[in-house]
Amino acid sequence: MDQVVNFDFRKKNKIKKIIAVMSGKGGVGKSTVTGLVATTLKNAGHSVGVLDADITGPSIPKLFGVNKQKVFQTEDGLSTAESVTGIKIMSLNLLLDNEDDPVIWRGPILGSTVQQFHDDVVWGDLDYLVIDLPPGTSDVTLTVMQQIKVDGLVVVSTPQDLVQLIVNKSIVMANKLETPIVGLVENMSYFMCDKCDEKHYLFGESKVKQVLDKHDIPLLAELPIDKTLVSLADEGRIELYPKTNLEFGASFERMLLSEIDKL
Ligand code: ADP
């Protein structure tokens, strides 16, 4: 890790907008949605980077199939990995000798590591840097967001969550950081049955729309429980998903681009 910590502080990157993806808790699909946000922006013709700030559970390299790539120190800073479609990726996992090693660090070190990923990595010119935040709305998440000036927040929840609570927490966080909420993605909204081609709302009718309307927060997408998504994620080919689920892909692209344009 010394090689990261010893870098000079340099401002060499031109990043137009930073979008951070947050959730109320772990395991709701935050990293998956981060992957889909980055893919969607890339498909729309933008230059995109992904900063994996979910330091204790970094899963971004695997989603994009770059977990075997090596990053190295150049004269200008630390190089990134690059996905098949050209998305630049930085994650602590790319720096560990063994990607399965657990990372047991305390908040302040996590925060400064993430800041170095922002400052000391050779991102070059990017239209968007998408950040996969640590899960939840704890101090670690707040530290990360205070160190990097984020332009917009995407919130991820699932129908089982107390969505009102998650929305309230994200509003508090967004206000503290003076960062607008781009919108919310409801993950695992429904299950699409192969046999009857119908949407099954396993967790009952979602309350998300009512809650979001009350706060004027856009619903960016309802992402189904989908085994194709799981296989693509496992195979490191998440970038193919919007094209395999065109209904989701097209509507997410439309919503995301129009909301991000307002930032
Ligand atoms: P988080 O970043 O919130 O911890 P992940 O994105 O890592 O969550 O997702 C947790 C697990 O759930 C992963 O195995 C992922 O493949 C799976 N998953 C996420 N979203 C879906 C979905 N829509 N359908 C099926 N499985 C999903």
PDB file of C-alpha atoms and ligand atoms in Angstrom:
ATOM      1  CA  MET A   1       0.000   0.000   0.000  1.00  0.00           C
ATOM      2  CA  ASP A   2       2.974   2.347   0.492  1.00  0.00           C
ATOM      3  CA  GLN A   3       3.086   3.147  -3.172  1.00  0.00           C
ATOM      4  CA  VAL A   4      -0.377   4.713  -2.949  1.00  0.00           C
ATOM      5  CA  VAL A   5       0.212   6.648   0.232  1.00  0.00           C
ATOM      6  CA  ASN A   6       3.474   8.208  -0.938  1.00  0.00           C
ATOM      7  CA  PHE A   7       2.187   9.867  -4.068  1.00  0.00           C
ATOM      8  CA  ASP A   8       2.640  13.553  -4.653  1.00  0.00           C
ATOM      9  CA  PHE A   9      -0.509  15.567  -4.528  1.00  0.00           C
ATOM     10  CA  ARG A  10      -1.193  16.551  -8.137  1.00  0.00           C
ATOM     11  CA  LYS A  11      -4.173  17.926  -9.908  1.00  0.00           C
ATOM     12  CA  LYS A  12      -3.892  16.642 -13.405  1.00  0.00           C
ATOM     13  CA  ASN A  13      -7.303  15.226 -14.113  1.00  0.00           C
ATOM     14  CA  LYS A  14     -10.118  17.038 -15.831  1.00  0.00           C
ATOM     15  CA  ILE A  15     -13.298  15.432 -14.583  1.00  0.00           C
ATOM     16  CA  LYS A  16     -16.482  17.232 -15.609  1.00  0.00           C
ATOM     17  CA  LYS A  17     -19.002  15.594 -13.264  1.00  0.00           C
ATOM     18  CA  ILE A  18     -18.833  13.219 -10.330  1.00  0.00           C
ATOM     19  CA  ILE A  19     -21.819  10.993  -9.596  1.00  0.00           C
ATOM     20  CA  ALA A  20     -21.829   8.963  -6.365  1.00  0.00           C
ATOM     21  CA  VAL A  21     -24.009   5.911  -5.825  1.00  0.00           C
ATOM     22  CA  MET A  22     -25.241   5.288  -2.268  1.00  0.00           C
ATOM     23  CA  SER A  23     -27.532   2.872  -0.447  1.00  0.00           C
ATOM     24  CA  GLY A  24     -29.108   2.617   2.989  1.00  0.00           C
ATOM     25  CA  LYS A  25     -27.320  -0.668   3.680  1.00  0.00           C
ATOM     26  CA  GLY A  26     -25.153  -3.352   2.058  1.00  0.00           C
ATOM     27  CA  GLY A  27     -26.299  -6.008  -0.374  1.00  0.00           C
ATOM     28  CA  VAL A  28     -29.037  -4.044  -2.117  1.00  0.00           C
ATOM     29  CA  GLY A  29     -27.221  -3.830  -5.461  1.00  0.00           C
ATOM     30  CA  LYS A  30     -25.314  -0.553  -5.080  1.00  0.00           C
ATOM     31  CA  SER A  31     -22.221  -1.837  -6.921  1.00  0.00           C
ATOM     32  CA  THR A  32     -24.376  -3.413  -9.615  1.00  0.00           C
ATOM     33  CA  VAL A  33     -26.195  -0.117 -10.135  1.00  0.00           C
ATOM     34  CA  THR A  34     -22.857   1.760 -10.162  1.00  0.00           C
ATOM     35  CA  GLY A  35     -21.801  -0.569 -12.972  1.00  0.00           C
ATOM     36  CA  LEU A  36     -25.015   0.106 -14.866  1.00  0.00           C
ATOM     37  CA  VAL A  37     -24.795   3.890 -14.408  1.00  0.00           C
ATOM     38  CA  ALA A  38     -21.233   3.866 -15.785  1.00  0.00           C
ATOM     39  CA  THR A  39     -22.183   1.556 -18.663  1.00  0.00           C
ATOM     40  CA  THR A  40     -25.192   3.670 -19.583  1.00  0.00           C
ATOM     41  CA  LEU A  41     -23.157   6.888 -19.650  1.00  0.00           C
ATOM     42  CA  LYS A  42     -20.466   5.166 -21.717  1.00  0.00           C
ATOM     43  CA  ASN A  43     -23.041   3.798 -24.178  1.00  0.00           C
ATOM     44  CA  ALA A  44     -24.327   7.347 -24.592  1.00  0.00           C
ATOM     45  CA  GLY A  45     -20.882   8.348 -25.894  1.00  0.00           C
ATOM     46  CA  HIS A  46     -19.280   9.797 -22.756  1.00  0.00           C
ATOM     47  CA  SER A  47     -15.826   9.138 -21.341  1.00  0.00           C
ATOM     48  CA  VAL A  48     -16.330   7.442 -17.981  1.00  0.00           C
ATOM     49  CA  GLY A  49     -14.339   6.296 -14.958  1.00  0.00           C
ATOM     50  CA  VAL A  50     -15.432   4.263 -11.941  1.00  0.00           C
ATOM     51  CA  LEU A  51     -13.878   4.817  -8.534  1.00  0.00           C
ATOM     52  CA  ASP A  52     -14.570   1.915  -6.199  1.00  0.00           C
ATOM     53  CA  ALA A  53     -14.866   3.581  -2.793  1.00  0.00           C
ATOM     54  CA  ASP A  54     -16.576   0.537  -1.273  1.00  0.00           C
ATOM     55  CA  ILE A  55     -13.161  -0.244   0.114  1.00  0.00           C
ATOM     56  CA  THR A  56     -13.993  -3.075   2.472  1.00  0.00           C
ATOM     57  CA  GLY A  57     -16.072  -4.925  -0.118  1.00  0.00           C
ATOM     58  CA  PRO A  58     -14.688  -3.851  -3.469  1.00  0.00           C
ATOM     59  CA  SER A  59     -16.586  -5.634  -6.245  1.00  0.00           C
ATOM     60  CA  ILE A  60     -16.269  -3.237  -9.184  1.00  0.00           C
ATOM     61  CA  PRO A  61     -13.201  -4.874 -10.862  1.00  0.00           C
ATOM     62  CA  LYS A  62     -14.988  -8.228 -10.968  1.00  0.00           C
ATOM     63  CA  LEU A  63     -18.176  -6.736 -12.449  1.00  0.00           C
ATOM     64  CA  PHE A  64     -16.160  -5.253 -15.308  1.00  0.00           C
ATOM     65  CA  GLY A  65     -13.865  -8.278 -15.695  1.00  0.00           C
ATOM     66  CA  VAL A  66     -10.693  -6.284 -14.951  1.00  0.00           C
ATOM     67  CA  ASN A  67      -9.797  -8.013 -11.675  1.00  0.00           C
ATOM     68  CA  LYS A  68      -6.734  -9.643 -13.190  1.00  0.00           C
ATOM     69  CA  GLN A  69      -5.418  -6.404 -14.692  1.00  0.00           C
ATOM     70  CA  LYS A  70      -2.494  -4.723 -12.977  1.00  0.00           C
ATOM     71  CA  VAL A  71      -2.266  -1.032 -12.217  1.00  0.00           C
ATOM     72  CA  PHE A  72       1.132   0.583 -11.867  1.00  0.00           C
ATOM     73  CA  GLN A  73       2.821   3.799 -10.934  1.00  0.00           C
ATOM     74  CA  THR A  74       3.694   6.095 -13.823  1.00  0.00           C
ATOM     75  CA  GLU A  75       5.437   9.471 -13.724  1.00  0.00           C
ATOM     76  CA  ASP A  76       2.043  11.133 -13.491  1.00  0.00           C
ATOM     77  CA  GLY A  77       0.452   8.890 -10.906  1.00  0.00           C
ATOM     78  CA  LEU A  78      -1.277   5.573 -10.653  1.00  0.00           C
ATOM     79  CA  SER A  79      -2.645   4.038 -13.851  1.00  0.00           C
ATOM     80  CA  THR A  80      -6.192   2.657 -14.059  1.00  0.00           C
ATOM     81  CA  ALA A  81      -7.535  -0.639 -15.310  1.00  0.00           C
ATOM     82  CA  GLU A  82      -9.731  -0.411 -18.396  1.00  0.00           C
ATOM     83  CA  SER A  83     -12.872  -2.356 -19.289  1.00  0.00           C
ATOM     84  CA  VAL A  84     -13.636  -3.764 -22.752  1.00  0.00           C
ATOM     85  CA  THR A  85     -15.672  -0.697 -23.670  1.00  0.00           C
ATOM     86  CA  GLY A  86     -13.004   1.681 -22.323  1.00  0.00           C
ATOM     87  CA  ILE A  87     -14.335   2.536 -18.862  1.00  0.00           C
ATOM     88  CA  LYS A  88     -11.417   3.440 -16.564  1.00  0.00           C
ATOM     89  CA  ILE A  89     -11.477   1.691 -13.214  1.00  0.00           C
ATOM     90  CA  MET A  90      -9.668   2.142  -9.911  1.00  0.00           C
ATOM     91  CA  SER A  91     -10.221  -0.067  -6.899  1.00  0.00           C
ATOM     92  CA  LEU A  92      -8.198  -1.108  -3.925  1.00  0.00           C
ATOM     93  CA  ASN A  93      -8.591  -4.672  -5.153  1.00  0.00           C
ATOM     94  CA  LEU A  94      -6.374  -3.832  -8.115  1.00  0.00           C
ATOM     95  CA  LEU A  95      -3.585  -2.940  -5.680  1.00  0.00           C
ATOM     96  CA  LEU A  96      -3.801  -5.980  -3.446  1.00  0.00           C
ATOM     97  CA  ASP A  97      -1.566  -8.953  -4.178  1.00  0.00           C
ATOM     98  CA  ASN A  98      -4.479 -11.207  -3.444  1.00  0.00           C
ATOM     99  CA  GLU A  99      -7.919  -9.831  -4.280  1.00  0.00           C
ATOM    100  CA  ASP A 100      -9.512 -12.081  -1.646  1.00  0.00           C
ATOM    101  CA  ASP A 101      -7.547 -10.455   1.187  1.00  0.00           C
ATOM    102  CA  PRO A 102      -9.914  -8.705   3.604  1.00  0.00           C
ATOM    103  CA  VAL A 103      -9.359  -4.999   4.157  1.00  0.00           C
ATOM    104  CA  ILE A 104      -9.712  -4.070   7.798  1.00  0.00           C
ATOM    105  CA  TRP A 105      -9.092  -0.360   8.092  1.00  0.00           C
ATOM    106  CA  ARG A 106     -10.587   2.401  10.103  1.00  0.00           C
ATOM    107  CA  GLY A 107     -12.642   5.255   8.706  1.00  0.00           C
ATOM    108  CA  PRO A 108      -9.987   8.000   8.381  1.00  0.00           C
ATOM    109  CA  ILE A 109      -7.594   5.738   6.457  1.00  0.00           C
ATOM    110  CA  LEU A 110     -10.404   4.634   4.192  1.00  0.00           C
ATOM    111  CA  GLY A 111     -11.285   8.262   3.570  1.00  0.00           C
ATOM    112  CA  SER A 112      -7.753   9.288   2.677  1.00  0.00           C
ATOM    113  CA  THR A 113      -7.279   6.285   0.418  1.00  0.00           C
ATOM    114  CA  VAL A 114     -10.388   7.202  -1.502  1.00  0.00           C
ATOM    115  CA  GLN A 115      -9.224  10.781  -1.805  1.00  0.00           C
ATOM    116  CA  GLN A 116      -5.941   9.549  -3.232  1.00  0.00           C
ATOM    117  CA  PHE A 117      -7.852   7.471  -5.747  1.00  0.00           C
ATOM    118  CA  HIS A 118      -9.434  10.706  -6.851  1.00  0.00           C
ATOM    119  CA  ASP A 119      -6.349  12.910  -6.763  1.00  0.00           C
ATOM    120  CA  ASP A 120      -3.441  10.630  -7.586  1.00  0.00           C
ATOM    121  CA  VAL A 121      -4.872   8.367 -10.233  1.00  0.00           C
ATOM    122  CA  VAL A 122      -4.350   9.213 -13.874  1.00  0.00           C
ATOM    123  CA  TRP A 123      -7.992   9.512 -14.876  1.00  0.00           C
ATOM    124  CA  GLY A 124      -7.182  11.968 -17.656  1.00  0.00           C
ATOM    125  CA  ASP A 125     -10.153  13.805 -19.162  1.00  0.00           C
ATOM    126  CA  LEU A 126     -13.456  12.302 -18.090  1.00  0.00           C
ATOM    127  CA  ASP A 127     -17.022  13.406 -18.692  1.00  0.00           C
ATOM    128  CA  TYR A 128     -18.143  11.386 -15.669  1.00  0.00           C
ATOM    129  CA  LEU A 129     -16.517   9.738 -12.686  1.00  0.00           C
ATOM    130  CA  VAL A 130     -18.958   7.367 -11.000  1.00  0.00           C
ATOM    131  CA  ILE A 131     -18.191   6.504  -7.370  1.00  0.00           C
ATOM    132  CA  ASP A 132     -19.362   3.311  -5.667  1.00  0.00           C
ATOM    133  CA  LEU A 133     -19.708   4.580  -2.089  1.00  0.00           C
ATOM    134  CA  PRO A 134     -19.373   2.411   1.022  1.00  0.00           C
ATOM    135  CA  PRO A 135     -22.782   0.979   2.025  1.00  0.00           C
ATOM    136  CA  GLY A 136     -25.037   2.914   4.354  1.00  0.00           C
ATOM    137  CA  THR A 137     -25.001   6.469   5.538  1.00  0.00           C
ATOM    138  CA  SER A 138     -22.295   6.063   8.154  1.00  0.00           C
ATOM    139  CA  ASP A 139     -19.309   8.283   8.857  1.00  0.00           C
ATOM    140  CA  VAL A 140     -17.201   6.450   6.305  1.00  0.00           C
ATOM    141  CA  THR A 141     -19.611   7.382   3.522  1.00  0.00           C
ATOM    142  CA  LEU A 142     -19.781  10.938   4.766  1.00  0.00           C
ATOM    143  CA  THR A 143     -15.973  11.206   4.963  1.00  0.00           C
ATOM    144  CA  VAL A 144     -15.637  10.047   1.378  1.00  0.00           C
ATOM    145  CA  MET A 145     -18.211  12.509   0.180  1.00  0.00           C
ATOM    146  CA  GLN A 146     -16.737  15.414   2.114  1.00  0.00           C
ATOM    147  CA  GLN A 147     -13.347  14.853   0.541  1.00  0.00           C
ATOM    148  CA  ILE A 148     -14.504  14.654  -3.023  1.00  0.00           C
ATOM    149  CA  LYS A 149     -16.856  17.272  -4.373  1.00  0.00           C
ATOM    150  CA  VAL A 150     -19.705  15.170  -5.696  1.00  0.00           C
ATOM    151  CA  ASP A 151     -22.099  16.733  -8.241  1.00  0.00           C
ATOM    152  CA  GLY A 152     -25.000  14.326  -7.836  1.00  0.00           C
ATOM    153  CA  LEU A 153     -26.183  11.344  -5.822  1.00  0.00           C
ATOM    154  CA  VAL A 154     -27.900   8.233  -7.112  1.00  0.00           C
ATOM    155  CA  VAL A 155     -29.710   6.324  -4.357  1.00  0.00           C
ATOM    156  CA  VAL A 156     -30.330   2.562  -4.515  1.00  0.00           C
ATOM    157  CA  SER A 157     -33.000   0.775  -2.501  1.00  0.00           C
ATOM    158  CA  THR A 158     -35.004  -2.447  -2.681  1.00  0.00           C
ATOM    159  CA  PRO A 159     -38.736  -2.919  -2.105  1.00  0.00           C
ATOM    160  CA  GLN A 160     -38.136  -4.610   1.273  1.00  0.00           C
ATOM    161  CA  ASP A 161     -36.350  -1.514   2.537  1.00  0.00           C
ATOM    162  CA  LEU A 162     -38.168   1.079   4.522  1.00  0.00           C
ATOM    163  CA  VAL A 163     -37.928   3.366   1.558  1.00  0.00           C
ATOM    164  CA  GLN A 164     -39.167   6.398   3.453  1.00  0.00           C
ATOM    165  CA  LEU A 165     -36.290   5.976   5.890  1.00  0.00           C
ATOM    166  CA  ILE A 166     -33.689   5.576   3.140  1.00  0.00           C
ATOM    167  CA  VAL A 167     -35.044   8.581   1.286  1.00  0.00           C
ATOM    168  CA  ASN A 168     -35.022  10.672   4.465  1.00  0.00           C
ATOM    169  CA  LYS A 169     -31.436   9.649   5.213  1.00  0.00           C
ATOM    170  CA  SER A 170     -30.285  10.421   1.690  1.00  0.00           C
ATOM    171  CA  ILE A 171     -31.975  13.806   1.798  1.00  0.00           C
ATOM    172  CA  VAL A 172     -30.191  14.623   5.067  1.00  0.00           C
ATOM    173  CA  MET A 173     -26.892  13.545   3.554  1.00  0.00           C
ATOM    174  CA  ALA A 174     -27.496  15.411   0.302  1.00  0.00           C
ATOM    175  CA  ASN A 175     -28.347  18.579   2.251  1.00  0.00           C
ATOM    176  CA  LYS A 176     -25.284  18.272   4.466  1.00  0.00           C
ATOM    177  CA  LEU A 177     -23.083  18.007   1.415  1.00  0.00           C
ATOM    178  CA  GLU A 178     -25.089  20.450  -0.683  1.00  0.00           C
ATOM    179  CA  THR A 179     -25.300  17.780  -3.358  1.00  0.00           C
ATOM    180  CA  PRO A 180     -28.468  17.220  -5.368  1.00  0.00           C
ATOM    181  CA  ILE A 181     -30.084  13.776  -5.578  1.00  0.00           C
ATOM    182  CA  VAL A 182     -30.171  12.707  -9.237  1.00  0.00           C
ATOM    183  CA  GLY A 183     -32.771  10.052  -8.482  1.00  0.00           C
ATOM    184  CA  LEU A 184     -33.413   6.621  -7.021  1.00  0.00           C
ATOM    185  CA  VAL A 185     -33.075   3.175  -8.561  1.00  0.00           C
ATOM    186  CA  GLU A 186     -35.324   0.544  -7.061  1.00  0.00           C
ATOM    187  CA  ASN A 187     -33.439  -2.733  -7.390  1.00  0.00           C
ATOM    188  CA  MET A 188     -35.040  -6.188  -7.244  1.00  0.00           C
ATOM    189  CA  SER A 189     -38.367  -4.454  -7.912  1.00  0.00           C
ATOM    190  CA  TYR A 190     -40.007  -7.485  -9.448  1.00  0.00           C
ATOM    191  CA  PHE A 191     -39.261 -10.899 -10.852  1.00  0.00           C
ATOM    192  CA  MET A 192     -39.715 -11.511 -14.543  1.00  0.00           C
ATOM    193  CA  CYS A 193     -40.964 -15.058 -15.088  1.00  0.00           C
ATOM    194  CA  ASP A 194     -39.512 -16.920 -18.093  1.00  0.00           C
ATOM    195  CA  LYS A 195     -42.657 -18.982 -18.466  1.00  0.00           C
ATOM    196  CA  CYS A 196     -45.512 -16.491 -18.279  1.00  0.00           C
ATOM    197  CA  ASP A 197     -43.591 -13.356 -19.249  1.00  0.00           C
ATOM    198  CA  GLU A 198     -45.268 -11.458 -16.449  1.00  0.00           C
ATOM    199  CA  LYS A 199     -43.811  -9.192 -13.793  1.00  0.00           C
ATOM    200  CA  HIS A 200     -44.210 -10.647 -10.296  1.00  0.00           C
ATOM    201  CA  TYR A 201     -43.984  -8.136  -7.481  1.00  0.00           C
ATOM    202  CA  LEU A 202     -42.637 -10.533  -4.852  1.00  0.00           C
ATOM    203  CA  PHE A 203     -42.548  -7.938  -2.116  1.00  0.00           C
ATOM    204  CA  GLY A 204     -45.992  -6.525  -2.845  1.00  0.00           C
ATOM    205  CA  GLU A 205     -46.838  -3.193  -4.388  1.00  0.00           C
ATOM    206  CA  SER A 206     -43.880  -0.840  -4.020  1.00  0.00           C
ATOM    207  CA  LYS A 207     -44.338   2.372  -2.043  1.00  0.00           C
ATOM    208  CA  VAL A 208     -41.409   3.976  -3.750  1.00  0.00           C
ATOM    209  CA  LYS A 209     -43.289   6.175  -6.203  1.00  0.00           C
ATOM    210  CA  GLN A 210     -45.475   7.762  -3.519  1.00  0.00           C
ATOM    211  CA  VAL A 211     -42.474   8.510  -1.312  1.00  0.00           C
ATOM    212  CA  LEU A 212     -40.381   9.906  -4.159  1.00  0.00           C
ATOM    213  CA  ASP A 213     -43.211  12.074  -5.489  1.00  0.00           C
ATOM    214  CA  LYS A 214     -43.584  13.638  -2.057  1.00  0.00           C
ATOM    215  CA  HIS A 215     -39.942  14.736  -2.137  1.00  0.00           C
ATOM    216  CA  ASP A 216     -39.767  15.466  -5.855  1.00  0.00           C
ATOM    217  CA  ILE A 217     -37.075  12.830  -6.412  1.00  0.00           C
ATOM    218  CA  PRO A 218     -37.153  11.042  -9.784  1.00  0.00           C
ATOM    219  CA  LEU A 219     -37.458   7.247  -9.999  1.00  0.00           C
ATOM    220  CA  LEU A 220     -34.634   6.459 -12.427  1.00  0.00           C
ATOM    221  CA  ALA A 221     -35.429   2.771 -12.890  1.00  0.00           C
ATOM    222  CA  GLU A 222     -37.055  -0.342 -11.547  1.00  0.00           C
ATOM    223  CA  LEU A 223     -34.492  -3.074 -11.979  1.00  0.00           C
ATOM    224  CA  PRO A 224     -35.893  -6.619 -11.892  1.00  0.00           C
ATOM    225  CA  ILE A 225     -34.445  -9.616 -10.085  1.00  0.00           C
ATOM    226  CA  ASP A 226     -32.772 -11.095 -13.122  1.00  0.00           C
ATOM    227  CA  LYS A 227     -30.582 -14.160 -13.413  1.00  0.00           C
ATOM    228  CA  THR A 228     -29.048 -12.809 -16.618  1.00  0.00           C
ATOM    229  CA  LEU A 229     -27.769  -9.847 -14.631  1.00  0.00           C
ATOM    230  CA  VAL A 230     -26.267 -12.203 -12.038  1.00  0.00           C
ATOM    231  CA  SER A 231     -24.509 -14.291 -14.702  1.00  0.00           C
ATOM    232  CA  LEU A 232     -23.171 -11.249 -16.545  1.00  0.00           C
ATOM    233  CA  ALA A 233     -21.952  -9.758 -13.255  1.00  0.00           C
ATOM    234  CA  ASP A 234     -20.257 -13.046 -12.320  1.00  0.00           C
ATOM    235  CA  GLU A 235     -18.608 -13.263 -15.729  1.00  0.00           C
ATOM    236  CA  GLY A 236     -17.343  -9.673 -15.587  1.00  0.00           C
ATOM    237  CA  ARG A 237     -19.563  -8.604 -18.468  1.00  0.00           C
ATOM    238  CA  ILE A 238     -21.987  -6.207 -16.804  1.00  0.00           C
ATOM    239  CA  GLU A 239     -21.544  -3.827 -19.735  1.00  0.00           C
ATOM    240  CA  LEU A 240     -23.691  -6.168 -21.853  1.00  0.00           C
ATOM    241  CA  TYR A 241     -26.730  -5.941 -19.569  1.00  0.00           C
ATOM    242  CA  PRO A 242     -28.488  -2.818 -20.914  1.00  0.00           C
ATOM    243  CA  LYS A 243     -28.479  -4.437 -24.363  1.00  0.00           C
ATOM    244  CA  THR A 244     -29.842  -7.774 -23.115  1.00  0.00           C
ATOM    245  CA  ASN A 245     -32.672  -6.116 -21.176  1.00  0.00           C
ATOM    246  CA  LEU A 246     -33.705  -3.467 -23.659  1.00  0.00           C
ATOM    247  CA  GLU A 247     -36.787  -2.393 -21.707  1.00  0.00           C
ATOM    248  CA  PHE A 248     -34.620  -1.490 -18.718  1.00  0.00           C
ATOM    249  CA  GLY A 249     -31.672  -0.284 -20.830  1.00  0.00           C
ATOM    250  CA  ALA A 250     -33.649   2.196 -22.897  1.00  0.00           C
ATOM    251  CA  SER A 251     -35.727   3.680 -20.094  1.00  0.00           C
ATOM    252  CA  PHE A 252     -32.774   3.918 -17.694  1.00  0.00           C
ATOM    253  CA  GLU A 253     -30.693   5.694 -20.330  1.00  0.00           C
ATOM    254  CA  ARG A 254     -33.483   8.172 -21.029  1.00  0.00           C
ATOM    255  CA  MET A 255     -34.126   8.931 -17.356  1.00  0.00           C
ATOM    256  CA  LEU A 256     -30.495   9.001 -16.247  1.00  0.00           C
ATOM    257  CA  LEU A 257     -29.309  11.273 -19.038  1.00  0.00           C
ATOM    258  CA  SER A 258     -32.173  13.711 -18.646  1.00  0.00           C
ATOM    259  CA  GLU A 259     -31.705  13.985 -14.865  1.00  0.00           C
ATOM    260  CA  ILE A 260     -27.905  14.200 -15.036  1.00  0.00           C
ATOM    261  CA  ASP A 261     -28.218  16.932 -17.634  1.00  0.00           C
ATOM    262  CA  LYS A 262     -29.901  19.103 -15.001  1.00  0.00           C
ATOM    263  CA  LEU A 263     -26.874  19.040 -12.671  1.00  0.00           C
TER     264      LEU A 263
HETATM  265  P1  ADP B   1     -24.074  -3.925  -2.770  1.00  0.00           P
HETATM  266  O1  ADP B   1     -23.069  -3.155  -3.575  1.00  0.00           O
HETATM  267  O2  ADP B   1     -25.256  -3.076  -2.366  1.00  0.00           O
HETATM  268  O3  ADP B   1     -23.493  -4.658  -1.610  1.00  0.00           O
HETATM  269  P2  ADP B   1     -24.141  -5.771  -5.008  1.00  0.00           P
HETATM  270  O4  ADP B   1     -24.333  -4.913  -6.218  1.00  0.00           O
HETATM  271  O5  ADP B   1     -22.768  -6.265  -4.731  1.00  0.00           O
HETATM  272  O6  ADP B   1     -24.723  -5.037  -3.713  1.00  0.00           O
HETATM  273  O7  ADP B   1     -25.178  -6.973  -5.128  1.00  0.00           O
HETATM  274  C1  ADP B   1     -25.255  -7.970  -4.112  1.00  0.00           C
HETATM  275  C2  ADP B   1     -25.588  -9.307  -4.785  1.00  0.00           C
HETATM  276  O8  ADP B   1     -26.910  -9.262  -5.333  1.00  0.00           O
HETATM  277  C3  ADP B   1     -24.654  -9.654  -5.948  1.00  0.00           C
HETATM  278  O9  ADP B   1     -24.412 -11.027  -5.947  1.00  0.00           O
HETATM  279  C4  ADP B   1     -25.451  -9.247  -7.180  1.00  0.00           C
HETATM  280  O10 ADP B   1     -25.096  -9.983  -8.356  1.00  0.00           O
HETATM  281  C5  ADP B   1     -26.881  -9.552  -6.729  1.00  0.00           C
HETATM  282  N1  ADP B   1     -27.843  -8.657  -7.399  1.00  0.00           N
HETATM  283  C6  ADP B   1     -27.841  -7.312  -7.400  1.00  0.00           C
HETATM  284  N2  ADP B   1     -28.869  -6.833  -8.124  1.00  0.00           N
HETATM  285  C7  ADP B   1     -29.533  -7.916  -8.610  1.00  0.00           C
HETATM  286  C8  ADP B   1     -30.685  -8.081  -9.438  1.00  0.00           C
HETATM  287  N3  ADP B   1     -31.374  -7.049  -9.917  1.00  0.00           N
HETATM  288  N4  ADP B   1     -31.071  -9.349  -9.743  1.00  0.00           N
HETATM  289  C9  ADP B   1     -30.408 -10.411  -9.242  1.00  0.00           C
HETATM  290  N5  ADP B   1     -29.316 -10.319  -8.453  1.00  0.00           N
HETATM  291  C10 ADP B   1     -28.881  -9.094  -8.133  1.00  0.00           C
END
